[in-house]
Amino acid sequence: MMDFKDGSREKKIINTAIIGIVTNFILASIKIFIALASNSVAIISDAVNNISDAFSSVITIFGSKLASKMPDEDHPYGYGRTEYIGGLVVSVIVLILGFEFFKTSVKNIVTPVDTTFTAPMLAILFIAIFIKFAIGFYYKKRGNFTKSISLKAVGTAALGDGIIACVILISAALSYFADIEIDGYAGVLASLFIIINGMILIKETFDKIIGQRVEKEISDEIYGAVNACEIVHGSYDLILHNYGTQRYTGSINVEIDAHLPVGEISQKLNELQIKIYKEYRIYLVFGVYGVNLGQTQARDCMNSALSEFQSVKSMHAFFIDSVKKSVRFDVVVDFKERNLSELREQIEKKVGEIFPNYKIFIVIDREFS
């Protein structure tokens, strides 16, 4: 059904995380030494932030290993979503540290403490900024390549840390060159940046856990692959359920000539299902709409009538049964439309004017992809 064990991806994530752990611990050790020597609350906050980044990388490794576990009876779709939980933990740590740094920095403003910097200290802090930015861009690049939300979260935090480090360096330089003490203010600015960054990361991770619309690039490719099938005259209602990075299962409805034999439809859709799984690692099941290909004029007339309703985005699965005197179709409605019952009544009334004495069957759809 789905690939649960991607050794190559897991290895890339773990190797990236290990590089981050080692680098952040080295930076933290150096900054702690400078902070103690200079009596700077801003630098000690930055050092603790590096330590938190190191532990975030540990969580990333743990989440990646757990996410690659094979499915069992209680979790038939595997453990892929644990990677999102790891990303959430990282985000919460960032937010908590931001508030702690803020309180410490405010105390430093109320009760200022003199700092003592040297030229070598400033040089080391300057080099540390480049290292931090390099880590951030490296994490982001590897996160995009592996589609790891945890790596991207840590990478975003690292880039934010680089900006914070710039502010702290400016504060230290002012203290050294001009004897101007803004260490507490630099700490406040840095902590506010951390807090905002943490809130953004939490929202992004919650969106993944709650469930959000699949990336347009993925849905466009799937629709394109399905519509390329020779018996498919249109595809709609793509729904994909995410069970971890690059792990999807879902369904899609397709319009098929109602006169085609069931055996031929079954064979072609089975071949299409296998093709999509091989190319995209997506397990897709199909719903079939039987359509009469000779109803083009009636379909155009219906589309024209439905265009009067602003909340109706499109129509599909249109079928007229002249023997049973029935009309059925699906309408895709904007999520902003709340009163679906009233909309249905209005559409039925409009369609009834076009097809008098016909039974009307309408399915109200939302666009999930």
PDB file of N, CA and C in Angstrom, residues 1 51 75 107 136 154 166 169 180 219 230 246 259 321-322 351:
ATOM      1  N   MET A   1       0.817  -1.205   0.000  1.00  0.00           N
ATOM      2  CA  MET A   1       0.000   0.000   0.000  1.00  0.00           C
ATOM      3  C   MET A   1       0.856   1.262   0.000  1.00  0.00           C
ATOM      4  N   ILE A  51      21.757  25.672  22.751  1.00  0.00           N
ATOM      5  CA  ILE A  51      21.561  24.375  23.407  1.00  0.00           C
ATOM      6  C   ILE A  51      20.180  23.818  23.068  1.00  0.00           C
ATOM      7  N   HIS A  75      -1.976   0.693  14.524  1.00  0.00           N
ATOM      8  CA  HIS A  75      -1.633   1.850  13.692  1.00  0.00           C
ATOM      9  C   HIS A  75      -1.362   1.372  12.256  1.00  0.00           C
ATOM     10  N   LYS A 107      14.507  42.336  33.312  1.00  0.00           N
ATOM     11  CA  LYS A 107      15.181  42.524  34.611  1.00  0.00           C
ATOM     12  C   LYS A 107      16.503  43.247  34.420  1.00  0.00           C
ATOM     13  N   GLY A 136      21.398  27.277   9.464  1.00  0.00           N
ATOM     14  CA  GLY A 136      20.001  27.515   9.135  1.00  0.00           C
ATOM     15  C   GLY A 136      19.688  27.205   7.685  1.00  0.00           C
ATOM     16  N   VAL A 154      13.584  23.549  12.557  1.00  0.00           N
ATOM     17  CA  VAL A 154      14.872  23.860  13.188  1.00  0.00           C
ATOM     18  C   VAL A 154      15.655  24.840  12.316  1.00  0.00           C
ATOM     19  N   CYS A 166      23.152  38.830  15.376  1.00  0.00           N
ATOM     20  CA  CYS A 166      23.579  40.121  14.815  1.00  0.00           C
ATOM     21  C   CYS A 166      23.251  41.263  15.774  1.00  0.00           C
ATOM     22  N   LEU A 169      25.603  41.100  18.702  1.00  0.00           N
ATOM     23  CA  LEU A 169      26.937  41.584  18.325  1.00  0.00           C
ATOM     24  C   LEU A 169      26.979  43.115  18.290  1.00  0.00           C
ATOM     25  N   ILE A 180      28.428  52.152  25.527  1.00  0.00           N
ATOM     26  CA  ILE A 180      26.965  52.286  25.588  1.00  0.00           C
ATOM     27  C   ILE A 180      26.373  50.920  25.922  1.00  0.00           C
ATOM     28  N   SER A 219      -1.628  17.948  -6.105  1.00  0.00           N
ATOM     29  CA  SER A 219      -2.968  17.728  -6.648  1.00  0.00           C
ATOM     30  C   SER A 219      -2.989  17.931  -8.164  1.00  0.00           C
ATOM     31  N   GLU A 230      -7.088   7.065 -20.969  1.00  0.00           N
ATOM     32  CA  GLU A 230      -7.899   7.136 -22.190  1.00  0.00           C
ATOM     33  C   GLU A 230      -9.400   7.043 -21.947  1.00  0.00           C
ATOM     34  N   GLN A 246       5.211  12.503   2.527  1.00  0.00           N
ATOM     35  CA  GLN A 246       5.176  11.674   1.320  1.00  0.00           C
ATOM     36  C   GLN A 246       4.429  10.361   1.529  1.00  0.00           C
ATOM     37  N   HIS A 259     -21.565   3.825 -21.292  1.00  0.00           N
ATOM     38  CA  HIS A 259     -21.791   2.656 -22.142  1.00  0.00           C
ATOM     39  C   HIS A 259     -20.609   1.695 -22.166  1.00  0.00           C
ATOM     40  N   ASP A 321     -31.198  11.201 -17.339  1.00  0.00           N
ATOM     41  CA  ASP A 321     -31.864   9.940 -17.661  1.00  0.00           C
ATOM     42  C   ASP A 321     -33.243  10.293 -18.217  1.00  0.00           C
ATOM     43  N   SER A 322     -33.344  10.271 -19.550  1.00  0.00           N
ATOM     44  CA  SER A 322     -34.599  10.689 -20.199  1.00  0.00           C
ATOM     45  C   SER A 322     -35.713   9.667 -20.006  1.00  0.00           C
ATOM     46  N   VAL A 351     -32.909  24.706 -11.872  1.00  0.00           N
ATOM     47  CA  VAL A 351     -32.809  23.543 -12.758  1.00  0.00           C
ATOM     48  C   VAL A 351     -34.202  23.050 -13.162  1.00  0.00           C
TER      49      VAL A 351
END
